[in-house]
Amino acid sequence: MGIPVHYLEIERIYAATLSSGVRTLAVTSACGGEGSTSLCRALARRAALDGLRTLLVDFDLHHHGLSERPLPWTPDAPPTPLLQEERLSLMPAPSQILLPFRRREAIEGLLSGWLNDYDVVLVDTSPLNAVNHGNLPAEQICALCEACVMVVLCGVTPAHQVEAAVARLRTREAKLLGCVYNDRHTPALRDQVLAALAPWRRWLPLRWLEGWLRRTPLLNVSF
């Protein structure tokens, strides 16, 4: 199940990126499994709902989560994107020899051509720290887009991995608008407070306090 496009978090990210005039946006992460593909898809659907002709590009060759299967294509002969829903199309991941895609001019040409047909282009990249011969350099794709955002899985991704990923982006002078923190494995503040109170239930009448904590709006906000 994807991220619902009506979520307030998606609206805030959309407002800071595509709704602010960014036409080519890369969505990346430090490591695999952090949620960058889900975010990329949600932003693309949000843009399409806003009336923008939107192209979603799968350059995540680490697991090509957007494509049912990669297609054999090259930068010199890209296929017609696949229509996913109204105003939203998908360019599947390439399955051909990847060397041509590693040329800066090739990616620049693709982005320029796509912008002739679409209002916005979102690119799902491989993880920045997934360096092997089977991936396209995520930092290069991020640098060739107008801007990028990086997804970080809270409580899972080590700080040194995030720092290494940011360093790669800085080396290529990519415009990092910010990090999106995925709190999938992080308990809500309310739950953390309730867990801290649990050992005292034997000695203190905490039922009223626990009820108040569950009703307090500030502790029930999703961040």
mmCIF file of C-alpha atoms in Angstrom:
data_model
loop_
_atom_site.group_PDB
_atom_site.id
_atom_site.type_symbol
_atom_site.label_atom_id
_atom_site.label_comp_id
_atom_site.label_asym_id
_atom_site.label_seq_id
_atom_site.Cartn_x
_atom_site.Cartn_y
_atom_site.Cartn_z
ATOM 1 C CA MET A 1 0.000 0.000 0.000
ATOM 2 C CA GLY A 2 1.375 3.411 -0.963
ATOM 3 C CA ILE A 3 1.358 6.634 1.032
ATOM 4 C CA PRO A 4 -2.058 8.352 0.748
ATOM 5 C CA VAL A 5 -1.637 11.626 -1.124
ATOM 6 C CA HIS A 6 -3.948 13.503 1.259
ATOM 7 C CA TYR A 7 -1.541 13.116 4.188
ATOM 8 C CA LEU A 8 -0.471 16.464 5.627
ATOM 9 C CA GLU A 9 3.179 15.390 5.484
ATOM 10 C CA ILE A 10 2.924 14.820 1.716
ATOM 11 C CA GLU A 11 1.247 18.206 1.290
ATOM 12 C CA ARG A 12 4.088 19.941 3.129
ATOM 13 C CA ILE A 13 6.781 18.236 1.067
ATOM 14 C CA TYR A 14 4.872 18.950 -2.135
ATOM 15 C CA ALA A 15 4.502 22.622 -1.182
ATOM 16 C CA ALA A 16 8.248 22.927 -0.575
ATOM 17 C CA THR A 17 9.224 21.260 -3.845
ATOM 18 C CA LEU A 18 7.034 20.836 -6.918
ATOM 19 C CA SER A 19 4.453 23.421 -5.895
ATOM 20 C CA SER A 20 7.272 25.945 -5.428
ATOM 21 C CA GLY A 21 8.442 25.723 -9.019
ATOM 22 C CA VAL A 22 10.850 22.770 -8.959
ATOM 23 C CA ARG A 23 10.341 20.895 -12.234
ATOM 24 C CA THR A 24 12.898 18.085 -11.884
ATOM 25 C CA LEU A 25 13.102 16.482 -8.453
ATOM 26 C CA ALA A 26 15.170 13.468 -7.407
ATOM 27 C CA VAL A 27 14.081 11.426 -4.395
ATOM 28 C CA THR A 28 16.908 9.467 -2.834
ATOM 29 C CA SER A 29 18.087 7.815 0.382
ATOM 30 C CA ALA A 30 21.290 6.808 2.103
ATOM 31 C CA CYS A 31 20.484 3.083 2.206
ATOM 32 C CA GLY A 32 17.900 0.744 0.733
ATOM 33 C CA GLY A 33 14.469 0.233 2.270
ATOM 34 C CA GLU A 34 14.094 3.738 3.690
ATOM 35 C CA GLY A 35 10.922 4.616 1.800
ATOM 36 C CA SER A 36 12.193 6.849 -1.013
ATOM 37 C CA THR A 37 10.242 4.965 -3.685
ATOM 38 C CA SER A 38 6.979 5.314 -1.758
ATOM 39 C CA LEU A 39 7.578 9.032 -1.261
ATOM 40 C CA CYS A 40 8.455 9.539 -4.919
ATOM 41 C CA ARG A 41 5.266 7.813 -6.034
ATOM 42 C CA ALA A 42 3.128 9.789 -3.570
ATOM 43 C CA LEU A 43 4.578 13.127 -4.710
ATOM 44 C CA ALA A 44 3.999 12.174 -8.341
ATOM 45 C CA ARG A 45 0.363 11.324 -7.665
ATOM 46 C CA ARG A 46 -0.059 14.577 -5.733
ATOM 47 C CA ALA A 47 1.336 16.562 -8.666
ATOM 48 C CA ALA A 48 -0.983 14.784 -11.102
ATOM 49 C CA LEU A 49 -3.976 15.579 -8.889
ATOM 50 C CA ASP A 50 -2.867 19.211 -9.020
ATOM 51 C CA GLY A 51 -3.290 19.124 -12.791
ATOM 52 C CA LEU A 52 0.404 18.816 -13.651
ATOM 53 C CA ARG A 53 1.533 16.512 -16.433
ATOM 54 C CA THR A 54 3.804 14.295 -14.369
ATOM 55 C CA LEU A 55 6.505 11.810 -15.329
ATOM 56 C CA LEU A 56 7.828 9.311 -12.802
ATOM 57 C CA VAL A 57 11.262 7.949 -13.756
ATOM 58 C CA ASP A 58 12.583 4.707 -12.265
ATOM 59 C CA PHE A 59 16.360 5.010 -12.014
ATOM 60 C CA ASP A 60 16.484 2.887 -8.853
ATOM 61 C CA LEU A 61 18.282 -0.106 -10.292
ATOM 62 C CA HIS A 62 18.932 -1.365 -6.763
ATOM 63 C CA HIS A 63 15.443 -2.899 -6.766
ATOM 64 C CA HIS A 64 13.436 -0.889 -9.389
ATOM 65 C CA GLY A 65 10.426 -0.670 -7.097
ATOM 66 C CA LEU A 66 8.368 1.467 -9.474
ATOM 67 C CA SER A 67 8.641 -0.878 -12.457
ATOM 68 C CA GLU A 68 6.956 -4.251 -12.757
ATOM 69 C CA ARG A 69 9.910 -5.177 -14.924
ATOM 70 C CA PRO A 70 12.752 -3.170 -16.507
ATOM 71 C CA LEU A 71 12.634 -2.513 -20.237
ATOM 72 C CA PRO A 72 15.523 -2.598 -22.722
ATOM 73 C CA TRP A 73 16.121 1.026 -23.671
ATOM 74 C CA THR A 74 18.988 3.482 -24.069
ATOM 75 C CA PRO A 75 19.305 7.270 -23.684
ATOM 76 C CA ASP A 76 19.404 7.592 -27.466
ATOM 77 C CA ALA A 77 16.107 5.742 -27.913
ATOM 78 C CA PRO A 78 13.877 6.108 -24.847
ATOM 79 C CA PRO A 79 10.476 4.405 -25.089
ATOM 80 C CA THR A 80 7.149 6.138 -24.730
ATOM 81 C CA PRO A 81 6.357 6.385 -21.001
ATOM 82 C CA LEU A 82 3.623 4.117 -19.678
ATOM 83 C CA LEU A 83 0.418 5.876 -18.637
ATOM 84 C CA GLN A 84 -0.356 4.998 -15.005
ATOM 85 C CA GLU A 85 -3.348 7.213 -14.367
ATOM 86 C CA GLU A 86 -4.638 10.558 -15.571
ATOM 87 C CA ARG A 87 -1.705 12.992 -16.077
ATOM 88 C CA LEU A 88 0.765 10.495 -14.561
ATOM 89 C CA SER A 89 3.176 8.398 -16.643
ATOM 90 C CA LEU A 90 6.056 6.085 -15.756
ATOM 91 C CA MET A 91 9.419 5.604 -17.432
ATOM 92 C CA PRO A 92 10.476 2.054 -16.438
ATOM 93 C CA ALA A 93 13.992 1.226 -15.311
ATOM 94 C CA PRO A 94 16.401 0.369 -18.138
ATOM 95 C CA SER A 95 17.627 -3.203 -18.436
ATOM 96 C CA GLN A 96 20.256 -2.565 -21.105
ATOM 97 C CA ILE A 97 23.977 -1.963 -20.584
ATOM 98 C CA LEU A 98 24.116 0.925 -18.138
ATOM 99 C CA LEU A 99 27.311 2.616 -19.307
ATOM 100 C CA PRO A 100 25.491 5.066 -21.654
ATOM 101 C CA PHE A 101 23.338 6.249 -18.731
ATOM 102 C CA ARG A 102 26.424 7.194 -16.739
ATOM 103 C CA ARG A 103 27.294 9.977 -19.161
ATOM 104 C CA ARG A 104 26.251 13.364 -17.816
ATOM 105 C CA GLU A 105 25.152 14.488 -21.275
ATOM 106 C CA ALA A 106 22.838 11.479 -21.601
ATOM 107 C CA ILE A 107 20.877 12.247 -18.433
ATOM 108 C CA GLU A 108 20.811 15.966 -19.225
ATOM 109 C CA GLY A 109 19.377 15.189 -22.651
ATOM 110 C CA LEU A 110 16.723 12.884 -21.227
ATOM 111 C CA LEU A 111 15.590 15.409 -18.618
ATOM 112 C CA SER A 112 15.504 18.211 -21.173
ATOM 113 C CA GLY A 113 13.450 16.118 -23.581
ATOM 114 C CA TRP A 114 10.993 15.006 -20.926
ATOM 115 C CA LEU A 115 10.409 18.602 -19.837
ATOM 116 C CA ASN A 116 9.135 19.348 -23.318
ATOM 117 C CA ASP A 117 6.249 16.946 -22.714
ATOM 118 C CA TYR A 118 5.726 17.113 -18.949
ATOM 119 C CA ASP A 119 5.318 19.834 -16.346
ATOM 120 C CA VAL A 120 7.306 17.987 -13.688
ATOM 121 C CA VAL A 121 9.675 15.011 -13.645
ATOM 122 C CA LEU A 122 10.323 12.977 -10.496
ATOM 123 C CA VAL A 123 13.270 10.589 -10.429
ATOM 124 C CA ASP A 124 13.518 7.666 -8.023
ATOM 125 C CA THR A 125 17.231 6.926 -7.564
ATOM 126 C CA SER A 126 19.258 4.081 -6.131
ATOM 127 C CA PRO A 127 20.480 4.570 -2.540
ATOM 128 C CA LEU A 128 23.417 6.964 -2.400
ATOM 129 C CA ASN A 129 25.597 4.478 -0.536
ATOM 130 C CA ALA A 130 24.733 1.511 -2.785
ATOM 131 C CA VAL A 131 27.874 1.715 -4.887
ATOM 132 C CA ASN A 132 28.238 -1.139 -7.367
ATOM 133 C CA HIS A 133 28.424 -1.710 -11.096
ATOM 134 C CA GLY A 134 24.705 -2.425 -11.363
ATOM 135 C CA ASN A 135 23.521 1.010 -10.218
ATOM 136 C CA LEU A 136 23.435 4.470 -11.705
ATOM 137 C CA PRO A 137 25.294 6.971 -9.473
ATOM 138 C CA ALA A 138 22.500 8.526 -7.432
ATOM 139 C CA GLU A 139 24.532 11.624 -6.587
ATOM 140 C CA GLN A 140 25.007 12.394 -10.279
ATOM 141 C CA ILE A 141 21.292 12.114 -11.017
ATOM 142 C CA CYS A 142 20.509 14.303 -7.995
ATOM 143 C CA ALA A 143 22.982 16.915 -9.219
ATOM 144 C CA LEU A 144 21.437 16.984 -12.691
ATOM 145 C CA CYS A 145 17.945 17.552 -11.295
ATOM 146 C CA GLU A 146 16.982 21.000 -10.060
ATOM 147 C CA ALA A 147 16.744 19.683 -6.512
ATOM 148 C CA CYS A 148 16.574 16.527 -4.429
ATOM 149 C CA VAL A 149 15.217 15.294 -1.111
ATOM 150 C CA MET A 150 16.642 12.438 0.940
ATOM 151 C CA VAL A 151 14.568 9.985 2.969
ATOM 152 C CA VAL A 152 15.999 8.806 6.296
ATOM 153 C CA LEU A 153 14.526 5.865 8.219
ATOM 154 C CA CYS A 154 14.509 7.021 11.845
ATOM 155 C CA GLY A 155 16.007 4.685 14.401
ATOM 156 C CA VAL A 156 17.441 2.408 11.713
ATOM 157 C CA THR A 157 19.810 4.296 9.421
ATOM 158 C CA PRO A 158 23.135 4.967 11.207
ATOM 159 C CA ALA A 159 24.260 8.591 11.409
ATOM 160 C CA HIS A 160 27.507 7.841 9.590
ATOM 161 C CA GLN A 161 25.534 6.489 6.611
ATOM 162 C CA VAL A 162 23.501 9.699 6.440
ATOM 163 C CA GLU A 163 26.671 11.790 6.695
ATOM 164 C CA ALA A 164 28.322 9.781 3.919
ATOM 165 C CA ALA A 165 25.272 10.231 1.688
ATOM 166 C CA VAL A 166 25.176 13.996 2.259
ATOM 167 C CA ALA A 167 28.905 14.179 1.511
ATOM 168 C CA ARG A 168 28.318 12.476 -1.844
ATOM 169 C CA LEU A 169 25.674 15.044 -2.710
ATOM 170 C CA ARG A 170 27.937 17.924 -1.709
ATOM 171 C CA THR A 171 30.769 16.549 -3.821
ATOM 172 C CA ARG A 172 28.526 16.756 -6.898
ATOM 173 C CA GLU A 173 27.045 20.094 -5.762
ATOM 174 C CA ALA A 174 23.536 18.665 -5.742
ATOM 175 C CA LYS A 175 20.858 20.935 -4.291
ATOM 176 C CA LEU A 176 19.547 19.063 -1.255
ATOM 177 C CA LEU A 177 16.330 20.745 -0.143
ATOM 178 C CA GLY A 178 16.144 18.669 3.012
ATOM 179 C CA CYS A 179 15.691 15.272 4.618
ATOM 180 C CA VAL A 180 12.356 13.530 5.055
ATOM 181 C CA TYR A 181 12.304 11.451 8.223
ATOM 182 C CA ASN A 182 10.411 8.184 7.971
ATOM 183 C CA ASP A 183 9.266 7.333 11.513
ATOM 184 C CA ARG A 184 7.814 3.950 10.558
ATOM 185 C CA HIS A 185 9.734 2.222 13.351
ATOM 186 C CA THR A 186 9.648 5.116 15.835
ATOM 187 C CA PRO A 187 6.951 5.110 18.569
ATOM 188 C CA ALA A 188 4.797 8.229 18.854
ATOM 189 C CA LEU A 189 5.640 10.627 21.703
ATOM 190 C CA ARG A 190 2.419 9.623 23.468
ATOM 191 C CA ASP A 191 3.399 5.949 23.389
ATOM 192 C CA GLN A 192 6.892 6.699 24.668
ATOM 193 C CA VAL A 193 5.500 8.632 27.656
ATOM 194 C CA LEU A 194 2.964 5.899 28.421
ATOM 195 C CA ALA A 195 5.719 3.276 28.277
ATOM 196 C CA ALA A 196 7.810 5.304 30.740
ATOM 197 C CA LEU A 197 4.869 5.445 33.159
ATOM 198 C CA ALA A 198 4.111 1.723 32.950
ATOM 199 C CA PRO A 199 6.460 0.624 35.798
ATOM 200 C CA TRP A 200 4.683 3.009 38.218
ATOM 201 C CA ARG A 201 1.180 1.627 37.732
ATOM 202 C CA ARG A 202 1.550 -0.678 40.745
ATOM 203 C CA TRP A 203 2.055 2.238 43.146
ATOM 204 C CA LEU A 204 0.377 5.288 41.608
ATOM 205 C CA PRO A 205 -3.190 5.950 40.330
ATOM 206 C CA LEU A 206 -2.233 6.675 36.739
ATOM 207 C CA ARG A 207 -5.490 5.899 34.938
ATOM 208 C CA TRP A 208 -6.569 9.566 34.812
ATOM 209 C CA LEU A 209 -3.110 10.712 33.691
ATOM 210 C CA GLU A 210 -2.927 8.054 30.980
ATOM 211 C CA GLY A 211 -6.350 9.075 29.701
ATOM 212 C CA TRP A 212 -5.255 12.720 29.597
ATOM 213 C CA LEU A 213 -2.121 11.793 27.662
ATOM 214 C CA ARG A 214 -4.174 9.904 25.074
ATOM 215 C CA ARG A 215 -6.491 12.905 24.621
ATOM 216 C CA THR A 216 -3.829 15.637 24.473
ATOM 217 C CA PRO A 217 -3.609 16.917 20.865
ATOM 218 C CA LEU A 218 0.095 17.790 21.080
ATOM 219 C CA LEU A 219 1.056 14.223 21.966
ATOM 220 C CA ASN A 220 -1.111 12.769 19.219
ATOM 221 C CA VAL A 221 0.308 14.762 16.323
ATOM 222 C CA SER A 222 2.076 12.751 13.600
ATOM 223 C CA PHE A 223 5.464 14.200 12.676
#
